[in-house]
Amino acid sequence: MRIVVDLTRCQGYAQCVFLAPEVFRLHGEEGLLYAPAVPDEQLERVRQAAAACPVQAVLLGEEVNPGDR
Amino acid sequence: MTGDPGDGRIVVVGASLAGLRAAEALREEGFTGSLTVVGDEPYPPYDRPPLSKQVLLGEAAADSTGLPMRRNPEAEWRLGVRATGLDPLRKRVTLADGESLPYDRLLIATGTRARPWRNPEEAALDGVFTLRTRDDGAALAERLAAGPQRVLVIGGGFTGSEIASACRERGLEVTVTERGPAPLVGALGGTLSKLAAAMQRNHGVDLRCGVTVTALRGDGGGRFVGADLSDGSRVEADVCVAALGAIRNVEWLADSGLAAGPRGISCDAGCRAFDMYGIVTDDVFVAGDVSRFPHPLFGYQMLSLEHWGNAVAQAAVAAHNMVSPGPLRRPHLAVPTFWSTQFGLNIKSVGVPTYSDHVVIAQGSLEARRLAMVYGYQGRVTAAVTVDMAKSLPYYQHLIETAAPFPPGSGAADRPLAAEIPIPSDVPDPKGLSHGPTVALTGYLPDRRLTVVHPTG
């Protein structure tokens, strides 16, 4: 699974950083960096982080598989 | 086309952020016909912003930034093949492998590519990079991980500054050269560019402004070893990144008759492409970095944006309009938004800061390195930039959208603004900078097209 954070929307509430600190981290006071490829053992935490984001900026999903229509 | 806009054949040229989001939106809007997405890179759609941040820091692999789908667009993906031409009369896109794809409606989302160093021989030296694609990111990250003695970054725009920031965070020596007076001056104007310069120097960047690189030097064996600067000095370095801005991928449209030029493909507010006579088409749509569109908040001037958020928003509007009858179509009116994280600061922008004559610091201060700066043009709020104050940005977006007077009233401000005197925004002509602009107001006229007529017989 992959994530992308809409950083246009992100306002640095950092709920994701508390819920999945191995995937999300703050860079400075409010810049957000994250690991785009989510390891399986982090999936549940990332789901919670996506649900908890006050501005709903975290999208979790499969990447495109060109062979699969 | 059967006349039902929800059916038929749609081809999307461009398999990056705008292409993917448009393909998803077409299905969401009920399109049931055949959908083909063409991309010149061999990879499924991936996210580019991490390439200059997490990837260069070594925290994420360049091949890990594949974009998650919002839904499966059930498309045929033609990846690793470039579109080479468009015949709008026969309604066909030709591909580099000789195939010709028929369409009923076409979306052009071919984006931009990195502007290469101007001298091809010097650009080919081992150790000289640009940064735009996943392959670029992988190659540069690998070189940075090997611990070079010094990295030279040519161009102090957002990409160049983020690369320099990543280098310093990795403990690498870095020199940034910028032809303009300071980094980010082309995007943010004079006042914030001074903060950007101070941040770079505080973090140990060897920042050289007001100079250009005149030549890149090799060791005779094809390896980059340094560069000559216009002030007569020389920088010894083993890695060079040319961060000179972007070139729009429009060459394949040269014979299409569309209004395609260096600033993009002109389209109307509904993302429909104009032809070279300024006549709007009804079956060719444009979205993302390659588009050039009119915006009512900025005097209906044509805007060219290299923004992640614009690609997403415009793709949604284009997809909606591709499958909707005329009266149900929507305009693309999203206010431009942008972010950059560098040297520990989160810089966010809304509106068009270069469309300004004065600025005022409405919250925070330069000294605190935490502030909201509001930009005005002829007495109206046109943009705002926050540094580590992102939560204030929606308030200023509202001021922009409602054409609020400048300087703004107290509102979110933490002190009376009447005491503040607006100062000139000091936005230079982009011609004087090393890097191209990421936001460009490109006037009202179609791009000038020159046709060479070869007399025959």
Tab-separated table of N, CA, C and O in Angstrom, chain B residues 383-451:
chain	number	residue	atom	x	y	z
B	383	ALA	N	-2.343	37.489	-2.461
B	383	ALA	CA	-1.577	36.297	-2.078
B	383	ALA	C	-1.213	36.382	-0.603
B	383	ALA	O	-1.265	37.464	0.003
B	384	ALA	N	-0.852	35.241	-0.052
B	384	ALA	CA	-0.284	35.205	1.295
B	384	ALA	C	0.708	34.063	1.354
B	384	ALA	O	0.535	33.042	0.686
B	385	VAL	N	1.761	34.265	2.125
B	385	VAL	CA	2.759	33.222	2.342
B	385	VAL	C	2.940	33.071	3.840
B	385	VAL	O	3.108	34.075	4.549
B	386	THR	N	2.872	31.823	4.325
B	386	THR	CA	3.152	31.604	5.739
B	386	THR	C	4.457	30.830	5.876
B	386	THR	O	4.812	30.013	5.027
B	387	VAL	N	5.185	31.139	6.932
B	387	VAL	CA	6.357	30.366	7.335
B	387	VAL	C	6.028	29.797	8.708
B	387	VAL	O	5.823	30.562	9.667
B	388	ASP	N	5.941	28.466	8.794
B	388	ASP	CA	5.563	27.775	10.035
B	388	ASP	C	4.304	28.361	10.665
B	388	ASP	O	4.216	28.530	11.879
B	389	MET	N	3.336	28.672	9.854
B	389	MET	CA	2.075	29.232	10.339
B	389	MET	C	0.938	28.801	9.411
B	389	MET	O	0.056	29.587	9.059
B	390	ALA	N	0.972	27.512	9.029
B	390	ALA	CA	0.054	27.027	7.997
B	390	ALA	C	-1.404	27.156	8.393
B	390	ALA	O	-2.272	27.303	7.542
B	391	LYS	N	-1.684	27.098	9.693
B	391	LYS	CA	-3.088	27.126	10.111
B	391	LYS	C	-3.755	28.452	9.791
B	391	LYS	O	-4.977	28.545	9.759
B	392	SER	N	-2.950	29.496	9.568
B	392	SER	CA	-3.534	30.803	9.237
B	392	SER	C	-3.884	30.920	7.759
B	392	SER	O	-4.621	31.825	7.365
B	393	LEU	N	-3.362	30.018	6.950
B	393	LEU	CA	-3.465	30.214	5.503
B	393	LEU	C	-4.917	30.246	4.976
B	393	LEU	O	-5.229	31.075	4.119
B	394	PRO	N	-5.808	29.372	5.474
B	394	PRO	CA	-7.183	29.418	4.952
B	394	PRO	C	-7.855	30.780	5.144
B	394	PRO	O	-8.658	31.199	4.311
B	395	TYR	N	-7.501	31.462	6.249
B	395	TYR	CA	-8.072	32.795	6.458
B	395	TYR	C	-7.672	33.728	5.309
B	395	TYR	O	-8.498	34.454	4.750
B	396	TYR	N	-6.399	33.689	4.946
B	396	TYR	CA	-5.939	34.580	3.879
B	396	TYR	C	-6.482	34.149	2.524
B	396	TYR	O	-6.732	34.971	1.643
B	397	GLN	N	-6.666	32.842	2.351
B	397	GLN	CA	-7.282	32.383	1.109
B	397	GLN	C	-8.666	32.997	0.948
B	397	GLN	O	-9.054	33.424	-0.139
B	398	HIS	N	-9.397	33.061	2.057
B	398	HIS	CA	-10.723	33.681	2.012
B	398	HIS	C	-10.614	35.157	1.607
B	398	HIS	O	-11.417	35.650	0.815
B	399	LEU	N	-9.603	35.847	2.127
B	399	LEU	CA	-9.426	37.264	1.747
B	399	LEU	C	-9.170	37.383	0.243
B	399	LEU	O	-9.686	38.278	-0.427
B	400	ILE	N	-8.363	36.485	-0.296
B	400	ILE	CA	-8.048	36.528	-1.729
B	400	ILE	C	-9.309	36.261	-2.544
B	400	ILE	O	-9.625	36.983	-3.494
B	401	GLU	N	-10.038	35.228	-2.141
B	401	GLU	CA	-11.226	34.829	-2.905
B	401	GLU	C	-12.308	35.893	-2.879
B	401	GLU	O	-13.138	35.960	-3.783
B	402	THR	N	-12.306	36.719	-1.834
B	402	THR	CA	-13.337	37.753	-1.739
B	402	THR	C	-12.794	39.123	-2.138
B	402	THR	O	-13.448	40.131	-1.896
B	403	ALA	N	-11.603	39.135	-2.754
B	403	ALA	CA	-11.000	40.389	-3.216
B	403	ALA	C	-10.974	41.432	-2.110
B	403	ALA	O	-11.329	42.591	-2.309
B	404	ALA	N	-10.561	41.020	-0.904
B	404	ALA	CA	-10.535	41.911	0.242
B	404	ALA	C	-9.515	43.035	0.034
B	404	ALA	O	-8.526	42.864	-0.672
B	405	PRO	N	-9.771	44.203	0.672
B	405	PRO	CA	-8.844	45.325	0.500
B	405	PRO	C	-7.478	45.058	1.129
B	405	PRO	O	-7.363	44.330	2.120
B	406	PHE	N	-6.459	45.642	0.537
B	406	PHE	CA	-5.090	45.559	1.054
B	406	PHE	C	-4.632	46.948	1.465
B	406	PHE	O	-4.855	47.897	0.711
B	407	PRO	N	-3.965	47.126	2.619
B	407	PRO	CA	-3.644	46.086	3.596
B	407	PRO	C	-4.882	45.562	4.306
B	407	PRO	O	-5.846	46.309	4.467
B	408	PRO	N	-4.850	44.280	4.721
B	408	PRO	CA	-6.041	43.677	5.315
B	408	PRO	C	-6.346	44.251	6.685
B	408	PRO	O	-5.454	44.795	7.341
B	409	GLY	N	-7.596	44.106	7.117
B	409	GLY	CA	-7.986	44.529	8.463
B	409	GLY	C	-7.380	43.611	9.508
B	409	GLY	O	-6.612	42.708	9.172
B	410	SER	N	-7.752	43.803	10.761
B	410	SER	CA	-7.067	43.061	11.821
B	410	SER	C	-7.241	41.547	11.659
B	410	SER	O	-6.272	40.817	11.641
B	411	GLY	N	-8.491	41.037	11.521
B	411	GLY	CA	-8.716	39.628	11.250
B	411	GLY	C	-7.864	38.704	12.079
B	411	GLY	O	-7.908	38.719	13.306
B	412	ALA	N	-7.055	37.897	11.408
B	412	ALA	CA	-6.210	36.932	12.100
B	412	ALA	C	-4.960	37.577	12.686
B	412	ALA	O	-4.204	36.931	13.394
B	413	ALA	N	-4.739	38.846	12.384
B	413	ALA	CA	-3.482	39.468	12.771
B	413	ALA	C	-3.360	39.559	14.291
B	413	ALA	O	-4.345	39.687	14.996
B	414	ASP	N	-2.125	39.460	14.764
B	414	ASP	CA	-1.913	39.484	16.203
B	414	ASP	C	-1.524	40.868	16.704
B	414	ASP	O	-1.065	41.043	17.801
B	415	ARG	N	-1.665	41.879	15.870
B	415	ARG	CA	-1.417	43.249	16.309
B	415	ARG	C	-2.110	44.164	15.307
B	415	ARG	O	-2.444	43.741	14.203
B	416	PRO	N	-2.343	45.440	15.695
B	416	PRO	CA	-3.036	46.319	14.753
B	416	PRO	C	-2.181	46.565	13.512
B	416	PRO	O	-1.005	46.923	13.617
B	417	LEU	N	-2.800	46.314	12.353
B	417	LEU	CA	-2.022	46.448	11.125
B	417	LEU	C	-1.832	47.897	10.713
B	417	LEU	O	-0.980	48.187	9.881
B	418	ALA	N	-2.640	48.783	11.298
B	418	ALA	CA	-2.506	50.183	10.918
B	418	ALA	C	-1.089	50.680	11.209
B	418	ALA	O	-0.582	51.578	10.563
B	419	ALA	N	-0.436	50.033	12.193
B	419	ALA	CA	0.918	50.446	12.537
B	419	ALA	C	1.939	49.963	11.505
B	419	ALA	O	3.071	50.425	11.479
B	420	GLU	N	1.530	49.036	10.676
B	420	GLU	CA	2.466	48.481	9.701
B	420	GLU	C	2.406	49.289	8.405
B	420	GLU	O	1.340	49.637	7.927
B	421	ILE	N	3.518	49.542	7.868
B	421	ILE	CA	3.554	50.236	6.587
B	421	ILE	C	3.876	49.205	5.514
B	421	ILE	O	4.907	48.533	5.597
B	422	PRO	N	2.974	49.047	4.549
B	422	PRO	CA	3.293	48.096	3.478
B	422	PRO	C	4.584	48.497	2.767
B	422	PRO	O	4.844	49.688	2.547
B	423	ILE	N	5.383	47.517	2.450
B	423	ILE	CA	6.623	47.791	1.736
B	423	ILE	C	6.538	47.162	0.352
B	423	ILE	O	5.769	46.229	0.141
B	424	PRO	N	7.299	47.681	-0.599
B	424	PRO	CA	7.210	47.127	-1.957
B	424	PRO	C	7.478	45.619	-1.950
B	424	PRO	O	8.319	45.128	-1.202
B	425	SER	N	6.725	44.896	-2.789
B	425	SER	CA	6.885	43.436	-2.791
B	425	SER	C	8.179	43.030	-3.483
B	425	SER	O	8.684	41.943	-3.248
B	426	ASP	N	8.702	43.899	-4.373
B	426	ASP	CA	10.053	43.689	-4.884
B	426	ASP	C	10.191	42.326	-5.582
B	426	ASP	O	11.035	41.508	-5.225
B	427	VAL	N	9.317	42.123	-6.542
B	427	VAL	CA	9.373	40.892	-7.337
B	427	VAL	C	10.145	41.187	-8.622
B	427	VAL	O	9.755	42.050	-9.400
B	428	PRO	N	11.255	40.488	-8.840
B	428	PRO	CA	12.068	40.808	-10.010
B	428	PRO	C	11.524	40.166	-11.289
B	428	PRO	O	10.700	39.260	-11.237
B	429	ASP	N	12.008	40.654	-12.404
B	429	ASP	CA	11.720	40.030	-13.701
B	429	ASP	C	12.359	38.643	-13.710
B	429	ASP	O	13.543	38.498	-13.441
B	430	PRO	N	11.556	37.610	-13.989
B	430	PRO	CA	12.126	36.254	-13.964
B	430	PRO	C	13.284	36.052	-14.934
B	430	PRO	O	14.080	35.120	-14.768
B	431	LYS	N	13.409	36.939	-15.904
B	431	LYS	CA	14.524	36.810	-16.854
B	431	LYS	C	15.868	36.912	-16.151
B	431	LYS	O	16.878	36.433	-16.645
B	432	GLY	N	15.893	37.578	-14.983
B	432	GLY	CA	17.155	37.789	-14.288
B	432	GLY	C	17.515	36.695	-13.301
B	432	GLY	O	18.431	36.857	-12.504
B	433	LEU	N	16.776	35.569	-13.330
B	433	LEU	CA	17.017	34.515	-12.357
B	433	LEU	C	17.611	33.279	-13.032
B	433	LEU	O	17.461	33.088	-14.228
B	434	SER	N	18.263	32.441	-12.207
B	434	SER	CA	18.849	31.220	-12.760
B	434	SER	C	17.785	30.215	-13.149
B	434	SER	O	17.949	29.440	-14.069
B	435	HIS	N	16.720	30.196	-12.375
B	435	HIS	CA	15.693	29.174	-12.542
B	435	HIS	C	14.441	29.799	-13.137
B	435	HIS	O	14.193	30.989	-12.980
B	436	GLY	N	13.610	29.008	-13.785
B	436	GLY	CA	12.351	29.503	-14.313
B	436	GLY	C	11.346	29.677	-13.193
B	436	GLY	O	11.508	29.129	-12.114
B	437	PRO	N	10.282	30.459	-13.423
B	437	PRO	CA	9.264	30.644	-12.394
B	437	PRO	C	8.379	29.409	-12.265
B	437	PRO	O	8.099	28.739	-13.256
B	438	THR	N	7.922	29.094	-11.050
B	438	THR	CA	6.961	28.010	-10.879
B	438	THR	C	5.533	28.519	-11.008
B	438	THR	O	4.606	27.744	-11.146
B	439	VAL	N	5.380	29.842	-10.949
B	439	VAL	CA	4.090	30.466	-11.223
B	439	VAL	C	4.373	31.577	-12.206
B	439	VAL	O	5.245	32.400	-11.962
B	440	ALA	N	3.667	31.619	-13.311
B	440	ALA	CA	3.904	32.701	-14.253
B	440	ALA	C	2.579	33.263	-14.733
B	440	ALA	O	1.704	32.522	-15.190
B	441	LEU	N	2.419	34.574	-14.587
B	441	LEU	CA	1.321	35.263	-15.233
B	441	LEU	C	1.802	35.544	-16.632
B	441	LEU	O	2.830	36.187	-16.830
B	442	THR	N	1.073	35.024	-17.604
B	442	THR	CA	1.634	35.058	-18.959
B	442	THR	C	0.827	35.954	-19.883
B	442	THR	O	0.821	35.766	-21.092
B	443	GLY	N	0.130	36.946	-19.300
B	443	GLY	CA	-0.534	37.936	-20.124
B	443	GLY	C	-1.827	37.416	-20.734
B	443	GLY	O	-2.359	36.386	-20.317
B	444	TYR	N	-2.337	38.134	-21.704
B	444	TYR	CA	-3.645	37.830	-22.257
B	444	TYR	C	-3.566	37.154	-23.622
B	444	TYR	O	-4.508	36.544	-24.072
B	445	LEU	N	-2.459	37.341	-24.308
B	445	LEU	CA	-2.405	36.945	-25.714
B	445	LEU	C	-1.966	35.499	-25.865
B	445	LEU	O	-1.243	34.974	-25.031
B	446	PRO	N	-2.388	34.850	-26.949
B	446	PRO	CA	-1.850	33.523	-27.222
B	446	PRO	C	-0.340	33.627	-27.404
B	446	PRO	O	0.183	34.684	-27.753
B	447	ASP	N	0.339	32.553	-27.147
B	447	ASP	CA	1.775	32.557	-27.393
B	447	ASP	C	2.029	32.906	-28.849
B	447	ASP	O	1.328	32.453	-29.741
B	448	ARG	N	3.064	33.706	-29.040
B	448	ARG	CA	3.395	34.089	-30.401
B	448	ARG	C	3.911	32.861	-31.146
B	448	ARG	O	4.761	32.133	-30.654
B	449	ARG	N	3.379	32.600	-32.271
B	449	ARG	CA	3.840	31.454	-33.055
B	449	ARG	C	4.516	31.958	-34.306
B	449	ARG	O	4.004	32.810	-35.009
B	450	LEU	N	5.677	31.450	-34.592
B	450	LEU	CA	6.384	31.827	-35.806
B	450	LEU	C	6.388	30.640	-36.743
B	450	LEU	O	6.691	29.525	-36.350
B	451	THR	N	6.010	30.864	-37.971
B	451	THR	CA	5.993	29.791	-38.944
B	451	THR	C	7.009	30.104	-40.027
B	451	THR	O	7.010	31.188	-40.590
